[in-house]
Coordinates of C-alpha atoms in Angstrom, one line a residue:
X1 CA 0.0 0.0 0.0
X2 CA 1.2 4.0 -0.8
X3 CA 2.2 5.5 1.8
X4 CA -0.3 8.5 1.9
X5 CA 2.8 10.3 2.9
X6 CA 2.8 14.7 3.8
X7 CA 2.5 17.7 2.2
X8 CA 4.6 20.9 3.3
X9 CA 3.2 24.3 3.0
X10 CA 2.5 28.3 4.4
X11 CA 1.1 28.6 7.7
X12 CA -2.3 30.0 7.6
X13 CA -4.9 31.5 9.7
X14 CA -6.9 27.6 10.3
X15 CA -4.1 26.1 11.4
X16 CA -4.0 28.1 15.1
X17 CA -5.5 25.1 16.7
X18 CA -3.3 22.7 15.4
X19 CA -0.3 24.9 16.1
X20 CA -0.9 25.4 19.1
X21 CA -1.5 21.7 20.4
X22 CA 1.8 20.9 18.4
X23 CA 3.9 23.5 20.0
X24 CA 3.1 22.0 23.7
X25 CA 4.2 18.7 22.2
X26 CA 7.7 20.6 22.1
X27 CA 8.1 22.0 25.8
X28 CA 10.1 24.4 27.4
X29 CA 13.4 26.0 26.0
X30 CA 11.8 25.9 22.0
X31 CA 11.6 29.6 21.9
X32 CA 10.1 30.4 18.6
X33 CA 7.4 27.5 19.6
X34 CA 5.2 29.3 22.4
X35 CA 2.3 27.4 22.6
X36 CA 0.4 30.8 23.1
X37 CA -2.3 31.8 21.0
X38 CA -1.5 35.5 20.7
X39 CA 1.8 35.2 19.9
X40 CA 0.9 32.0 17.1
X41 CA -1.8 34.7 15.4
X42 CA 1.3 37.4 15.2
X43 CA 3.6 34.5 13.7
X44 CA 1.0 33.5 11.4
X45 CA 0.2 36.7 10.4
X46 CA 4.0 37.4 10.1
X47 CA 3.9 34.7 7.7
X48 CA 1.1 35.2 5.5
X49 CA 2.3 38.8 4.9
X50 CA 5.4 37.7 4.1
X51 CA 4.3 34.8 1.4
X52 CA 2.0 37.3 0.5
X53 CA 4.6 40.1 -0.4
X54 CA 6.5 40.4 -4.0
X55 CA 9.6 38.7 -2.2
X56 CA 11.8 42.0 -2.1
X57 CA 11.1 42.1 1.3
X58 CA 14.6 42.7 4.1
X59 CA 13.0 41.4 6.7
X60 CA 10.3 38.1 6.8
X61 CA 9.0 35.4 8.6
X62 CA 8.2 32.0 6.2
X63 CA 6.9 29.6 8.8
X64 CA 6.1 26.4 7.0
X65 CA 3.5 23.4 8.9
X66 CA 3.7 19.8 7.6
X67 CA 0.6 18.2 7.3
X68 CA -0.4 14.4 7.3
X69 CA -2.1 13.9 3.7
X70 CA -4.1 10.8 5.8
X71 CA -5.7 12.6 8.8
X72 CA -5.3 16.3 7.7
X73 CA -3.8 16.6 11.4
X74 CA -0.3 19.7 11.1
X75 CA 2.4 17.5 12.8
X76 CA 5.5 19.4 11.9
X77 CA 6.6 22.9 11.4
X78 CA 9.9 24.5 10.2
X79 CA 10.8 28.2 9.7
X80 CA 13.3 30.1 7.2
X81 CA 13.6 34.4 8.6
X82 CA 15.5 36.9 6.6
X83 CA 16.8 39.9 7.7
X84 CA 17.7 38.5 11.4
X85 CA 18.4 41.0 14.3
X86 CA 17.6 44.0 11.6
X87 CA 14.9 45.7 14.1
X88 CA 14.1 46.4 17.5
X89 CA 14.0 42.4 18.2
X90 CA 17.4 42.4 18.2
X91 CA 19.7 39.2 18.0
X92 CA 22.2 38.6 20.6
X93 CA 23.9 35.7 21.3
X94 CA 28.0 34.9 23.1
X95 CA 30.6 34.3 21.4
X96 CA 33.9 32.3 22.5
X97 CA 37.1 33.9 22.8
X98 CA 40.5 33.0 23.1
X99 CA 41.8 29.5 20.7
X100 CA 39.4 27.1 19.5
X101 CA 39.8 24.1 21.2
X102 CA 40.4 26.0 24.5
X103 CA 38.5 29.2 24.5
X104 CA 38.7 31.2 27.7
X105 CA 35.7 33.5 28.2
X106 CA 32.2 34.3 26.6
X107 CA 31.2 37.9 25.5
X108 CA 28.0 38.8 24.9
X109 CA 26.9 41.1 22.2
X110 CA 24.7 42.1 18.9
X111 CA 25.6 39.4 16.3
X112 CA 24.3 38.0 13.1
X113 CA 22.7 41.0 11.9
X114 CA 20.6 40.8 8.7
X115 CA 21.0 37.2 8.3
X116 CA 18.8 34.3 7.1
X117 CA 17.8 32.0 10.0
X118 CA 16.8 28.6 9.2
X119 CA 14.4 27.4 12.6
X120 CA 11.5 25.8 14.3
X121 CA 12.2 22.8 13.2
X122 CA 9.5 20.2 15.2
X123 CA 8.0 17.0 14.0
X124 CA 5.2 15.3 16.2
X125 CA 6.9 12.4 18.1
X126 CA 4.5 10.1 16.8
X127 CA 5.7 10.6 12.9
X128 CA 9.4 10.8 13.4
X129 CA 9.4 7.2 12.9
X130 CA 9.1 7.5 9.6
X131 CA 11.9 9.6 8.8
X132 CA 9.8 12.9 7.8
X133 CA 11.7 14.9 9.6
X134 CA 14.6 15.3 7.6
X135 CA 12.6 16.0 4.5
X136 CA 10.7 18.4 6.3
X137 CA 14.3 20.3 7.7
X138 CA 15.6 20.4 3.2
X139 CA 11.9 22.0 2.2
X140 CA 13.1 24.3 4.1
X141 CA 16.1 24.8 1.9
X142 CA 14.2 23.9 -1.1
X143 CA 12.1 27.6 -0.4
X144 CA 15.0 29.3 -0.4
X145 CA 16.5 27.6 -3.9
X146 CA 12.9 29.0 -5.2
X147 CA 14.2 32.8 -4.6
X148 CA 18.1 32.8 -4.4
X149 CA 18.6 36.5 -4.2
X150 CA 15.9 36.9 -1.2
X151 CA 17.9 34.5 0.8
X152 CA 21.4 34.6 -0.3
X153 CA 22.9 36.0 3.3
X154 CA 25.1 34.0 5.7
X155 CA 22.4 31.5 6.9
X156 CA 22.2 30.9 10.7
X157 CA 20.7 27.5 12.8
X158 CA 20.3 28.3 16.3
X159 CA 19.6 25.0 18.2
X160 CA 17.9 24.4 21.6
X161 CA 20.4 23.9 24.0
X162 CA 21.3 20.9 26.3
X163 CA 19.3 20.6 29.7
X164 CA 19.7 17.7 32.6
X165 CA 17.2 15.0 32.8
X166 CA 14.8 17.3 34.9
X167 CA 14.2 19.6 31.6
X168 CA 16.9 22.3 33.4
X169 CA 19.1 24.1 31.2
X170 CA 22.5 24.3 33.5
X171 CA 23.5 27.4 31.4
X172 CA 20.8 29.6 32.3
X173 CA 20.9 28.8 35.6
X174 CA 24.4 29.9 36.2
X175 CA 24.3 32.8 33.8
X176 CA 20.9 34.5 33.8
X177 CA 19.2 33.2 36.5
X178 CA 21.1 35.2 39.4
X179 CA 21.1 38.1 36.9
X180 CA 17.4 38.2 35.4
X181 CA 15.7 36.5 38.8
X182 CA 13.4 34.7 36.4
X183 CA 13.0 31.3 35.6
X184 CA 14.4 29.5 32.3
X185 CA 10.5 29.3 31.6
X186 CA 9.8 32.8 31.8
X187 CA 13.0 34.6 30.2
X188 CA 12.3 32.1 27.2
X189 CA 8.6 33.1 27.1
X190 CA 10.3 36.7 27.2
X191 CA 12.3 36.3 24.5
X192 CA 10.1 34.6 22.2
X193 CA 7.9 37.6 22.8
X194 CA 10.1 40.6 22.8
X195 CA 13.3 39.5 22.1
X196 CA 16.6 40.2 23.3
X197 CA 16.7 43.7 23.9
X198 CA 15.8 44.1 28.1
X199 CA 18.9 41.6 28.5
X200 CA 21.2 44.0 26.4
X201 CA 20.1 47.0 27.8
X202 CA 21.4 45.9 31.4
X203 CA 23.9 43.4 30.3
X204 CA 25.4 44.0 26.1
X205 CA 29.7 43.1 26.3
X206 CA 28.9 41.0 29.5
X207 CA 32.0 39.0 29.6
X208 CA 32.0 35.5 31.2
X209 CA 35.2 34.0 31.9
X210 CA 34.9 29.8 31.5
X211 CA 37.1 29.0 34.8
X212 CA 34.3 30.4 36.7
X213 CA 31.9 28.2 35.5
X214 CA 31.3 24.6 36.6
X215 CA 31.8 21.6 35.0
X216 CA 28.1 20.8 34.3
X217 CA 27.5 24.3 33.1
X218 CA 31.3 24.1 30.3
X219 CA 29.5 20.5 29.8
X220 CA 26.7 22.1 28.4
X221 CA 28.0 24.9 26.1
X222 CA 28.0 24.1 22.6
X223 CA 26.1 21.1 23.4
X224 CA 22.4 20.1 21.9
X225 CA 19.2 19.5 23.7
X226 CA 18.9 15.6 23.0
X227 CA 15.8 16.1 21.0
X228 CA 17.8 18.8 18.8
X229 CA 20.8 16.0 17.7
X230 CA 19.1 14.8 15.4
X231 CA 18.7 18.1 13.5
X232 CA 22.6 18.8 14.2
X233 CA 23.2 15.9 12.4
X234 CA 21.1 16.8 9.2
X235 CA 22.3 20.2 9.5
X236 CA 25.7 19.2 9.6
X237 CA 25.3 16.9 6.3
X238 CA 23.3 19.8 4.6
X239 CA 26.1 21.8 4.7
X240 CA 26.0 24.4 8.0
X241 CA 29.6 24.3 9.9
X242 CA 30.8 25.0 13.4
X243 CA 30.9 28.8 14.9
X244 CA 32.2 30.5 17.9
X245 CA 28.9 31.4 18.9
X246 CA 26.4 29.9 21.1
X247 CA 23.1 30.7 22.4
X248 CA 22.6 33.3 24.4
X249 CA 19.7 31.7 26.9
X250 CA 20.9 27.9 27.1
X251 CA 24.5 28.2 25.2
X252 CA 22.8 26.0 22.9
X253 CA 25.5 25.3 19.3
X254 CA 24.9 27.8 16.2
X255 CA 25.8 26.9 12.9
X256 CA 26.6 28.7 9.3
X257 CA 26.8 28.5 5.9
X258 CA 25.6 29.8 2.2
X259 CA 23.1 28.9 -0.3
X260 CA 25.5 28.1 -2.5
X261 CA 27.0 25.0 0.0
X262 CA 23.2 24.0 1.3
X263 CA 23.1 20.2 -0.6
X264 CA 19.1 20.3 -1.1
X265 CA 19.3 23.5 -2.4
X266 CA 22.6 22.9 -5.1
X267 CA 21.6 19.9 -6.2
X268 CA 18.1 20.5 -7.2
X269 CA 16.5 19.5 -10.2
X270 CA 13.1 20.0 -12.5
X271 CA 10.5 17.3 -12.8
X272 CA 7.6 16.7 -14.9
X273 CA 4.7 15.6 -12.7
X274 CA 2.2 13.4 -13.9
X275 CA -0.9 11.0 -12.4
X276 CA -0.8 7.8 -11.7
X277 CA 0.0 5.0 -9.1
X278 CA 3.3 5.1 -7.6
X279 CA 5.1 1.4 -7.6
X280 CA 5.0 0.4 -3.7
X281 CA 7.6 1.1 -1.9
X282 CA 9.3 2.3 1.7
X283 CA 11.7 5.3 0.1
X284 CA 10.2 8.7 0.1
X285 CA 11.2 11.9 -2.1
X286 CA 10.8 15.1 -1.6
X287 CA 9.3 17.3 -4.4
X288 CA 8.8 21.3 -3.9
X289 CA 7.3 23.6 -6.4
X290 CA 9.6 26.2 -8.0
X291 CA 7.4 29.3 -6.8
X292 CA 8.1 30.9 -3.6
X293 CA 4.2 32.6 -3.1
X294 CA 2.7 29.4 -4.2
X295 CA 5.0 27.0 -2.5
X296 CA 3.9 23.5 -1.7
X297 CA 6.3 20.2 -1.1
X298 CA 4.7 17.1 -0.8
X299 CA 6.9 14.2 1.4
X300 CA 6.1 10.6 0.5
X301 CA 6.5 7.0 -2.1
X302 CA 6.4 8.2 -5.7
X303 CA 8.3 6.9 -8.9
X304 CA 10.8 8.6 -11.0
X305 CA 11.7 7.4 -14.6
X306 CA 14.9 8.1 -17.0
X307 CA 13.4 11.2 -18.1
X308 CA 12.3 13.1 -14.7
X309 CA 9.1 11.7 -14.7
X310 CA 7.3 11.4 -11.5
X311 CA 4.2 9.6 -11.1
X312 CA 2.3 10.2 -7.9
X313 CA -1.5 10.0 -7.1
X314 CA -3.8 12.5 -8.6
X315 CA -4.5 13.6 -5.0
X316 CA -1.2 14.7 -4.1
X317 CA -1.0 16.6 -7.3
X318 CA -4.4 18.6 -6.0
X319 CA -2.7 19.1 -2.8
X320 CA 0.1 20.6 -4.2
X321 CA -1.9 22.5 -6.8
X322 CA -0.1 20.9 -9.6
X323 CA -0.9 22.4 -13.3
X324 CA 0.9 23.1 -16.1
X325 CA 2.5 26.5 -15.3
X326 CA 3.7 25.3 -11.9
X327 CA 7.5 23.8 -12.2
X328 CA 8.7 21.3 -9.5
X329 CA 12.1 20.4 -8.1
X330 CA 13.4 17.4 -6.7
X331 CA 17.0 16.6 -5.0
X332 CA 18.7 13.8 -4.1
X333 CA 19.6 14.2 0.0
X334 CA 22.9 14.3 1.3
X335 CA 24.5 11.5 2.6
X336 CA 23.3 10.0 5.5
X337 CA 26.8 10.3 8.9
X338 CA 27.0 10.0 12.0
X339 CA 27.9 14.0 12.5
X340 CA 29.9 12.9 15.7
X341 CA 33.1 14.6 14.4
X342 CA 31.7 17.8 13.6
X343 CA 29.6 17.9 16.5
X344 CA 32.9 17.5 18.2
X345 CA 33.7 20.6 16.5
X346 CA 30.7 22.1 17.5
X347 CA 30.8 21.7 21.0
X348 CA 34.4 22.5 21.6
X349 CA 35.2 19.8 24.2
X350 CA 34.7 22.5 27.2
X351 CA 34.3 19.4 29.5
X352 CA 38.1 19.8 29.9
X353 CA 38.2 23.3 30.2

C-alpha cells in the first residue's frame, strides 16, 4: 500500500489550533514555539504577509506546517527568517574567545545582523518514525532555492540547548538566572515575545570567563538539547559548519553557511509531474514547487523514470496544486553520517576546560 505520505506548506490562519497543540508537544526551552495563541496569530500573520509580499522584502518570517495527507492533522513545522536581528528584536547571542579548542571567556553582544535564520524545526513524536523529519528540515532549503537573491545571506541555525534530565538548562541557571531572577521558563517566554533587547540593555559586552563556570554548566555549552541531535546531524550533512557562537539563553550550538553550499538546495533538479499509481515502496522523495508565493512540497513513495518523470496520485497533485504552469524540483539528499566529528567541533570539548 502507498504510503499517503505529507505535504509541506504556508502557515495560515486555520491552522491556530493545530499549532498550538503541536507546540506544547515541544516543551520548554523551544523559543520560537510558544504554545500561546496571541503570539501564534502574530507568527502566522507574520507569515502570511510575508508569502503574501513580491519577495523584495529585508526582513520576513516564512513559517512552513507539515501536514499528514491521511488525517489532515499539522504535525511538523519548520521556519526560514530573513533579515535576522535588523529591528528592535534584536539578536544577541555569546561568542567564544581565546583559541578554538580551549577558549577562555564568553562575551556577549549584537551578532548576526541581517542574516537568514533557518528554525523551528519540530515534528510530532508520533511521525518521526518515519523519517519525515529530515525531509521536512531540506523543504526548508528547497524555499529558499525557489528565490536565491531573497535568501542569499550568511544562513544561521540556532539550536535548543542541552538541559539535565529534569528539563533544566544548567547554562541559564548559572548565567541569567542570578542576573534576570526569572525562571528559564519565563525569560524564554520573554524572549520569544520581545526578544533580546531588556537583556542587552542591562547586560550587552557582559564577559563571562569559562574558569568560573562549573563543570556541568562548560558541559553544556556548545552542546544540543537531545531532541535537537538529530537536527545537528542533518544540519551538519546539509552543509552548515561549526561557529564561535552559542546561544545566548541555554549556550545551545549555532551553525553557518551559504546557499551556495546547502546540498538540497545545489543539487536541485526539475520534474515533470504526472498521475498515476506510484510502484509500492518504503523510500520517500521530496518534491517542492519552483514558486516561492505558491509554494507546496509534498513528502512521500512516488516513482521517477529516466526522463524526470514522477508519477504520484492525482490527489497529491491537488494538494500541491499541480498544473501546467507550476514547475517542481526534486533533489537527491545528502548522505546519510553519524555528524559525531563535527559535533565534536561544534561543542568544543569545554568538559576539559
Amino acid at each position: 500500500m502507498v504510503s499517503p505520505g505529507y505535504i509541506i506548506r504556508p502557515v495560515n490562519a486555520g491552522d491556530l489550533e493545530g499549532l498550538f497543540a503541536l507546540c506544547l508537544q515541544a516543551g520548554p526551552g523551544f523559543t520560537s514555539l510558544q504554545a500561546e495563541e496571541t503570539y501564534l496569530s502574530a507568527l502566522i500573520a507574520s507569515s502570511e504577509a510575508s508569502f503574501g509580499s513580491s519577495g523584495d522584502r529585508t526582513k520576513g518570517t516564512y513559517f512552513l506546517v507539515m501536514e499528514h495527507c491521511q488525517t489532515g492533522d499539522v504535525v511538523g513545522c519548520a521556519s526560514v527568517k530573513t533579515g535576522v536581528g535588523s529591528d528592535a528584536f534584536m539578536c544577541a547571542d555569546f561568542e567564544m574567545n581565546g583559541p578554538s579548542q580551549r577558549p577562555s571567556d564568553l562575551t556577549l553582544r549584537r551578532t548576526l545582523q541581517g542574516f537568514t535564520e533557518v528554525g523551528s524545526l519540530f515534528l510530532h513524536p508520533a511521525h518521526r518514525a518515519s523519517g519525515a523529519g529530515r525531509y521536512l528540515a531540506r523543504a526548508r532549503y528547497m524555499l529558499m532555492a525557489t528565490c536565491p537573491g531573497l535568501f542569499d545571506k550568511p544562513i544561521v541555525s540556532q539550536l535548543r540547548g542541552w538541559c539535565d534530565e529534569a528539563e533544566c538548562s544548567p547554562f541559564y541557571d548559572a548565567i541569567w538566572s542570578p542576573r534576570l531572577g526569572q525562571t528559564y521558563e519565563e525569560s524564554d517566554a520573554r524572549l520569544a515575545r520581545d526578544g533580546a533587547g531588556f537583556i542587552l540593555a542591562e547586560f550587552d559586552g557582559l564577559n563571562v570567563p569559562l574558569a568560573t563556570l562549573d563543570q556541568k554548566t562548560l558541559h553544556a555549552i556548545g552542546r544540543p538539547h537531545d531532541t535537537a541531535a538529530g537536527a545537528l546531524r542533518l544540519l551538519v550533512q546539509e552543509g552548515f559548519h561549526p561557529s564561535p557562537l552559542i546561544d545566548m539563553s541555554d549556550g545551545g550550538p549555532i551553525v553557518v553557511s551559504t546557499l551556495a553550499q546547502l546540498h538540497s538546495a545545489r543539487t536541485a533538479r526539475q520534474v515533470m509531474l504526472m498521475d498515476g499509481v506510484p510502484e509500492p515502496s518504503t523510500h520517500m522523495t521530496l518534491i517542492a514547487s519552483s514558486s516561492l508565493q505558491d509554494f507546496r512540497a509534498y513528502v512521500g513513495c512516488v516513482s521517477i523514470d529516466a526522463q524526470d518523470r514522477v508519477i504520484c496520485p492525482g490527489s497529491t497533485l491537488s494538494q500541491l496544486r499541480a498544473s501546467e504552469e507550476t514547475r517542481f524540483l526534486i533533489s537527491i539528499p545528502p548522505a546519510a553520517t553519524s555528524g559525531r566529528e563535527n559535533h565534536a567541533q561544534i561543542n568544543w570539548s569545554l568538559d576539559n576546560v
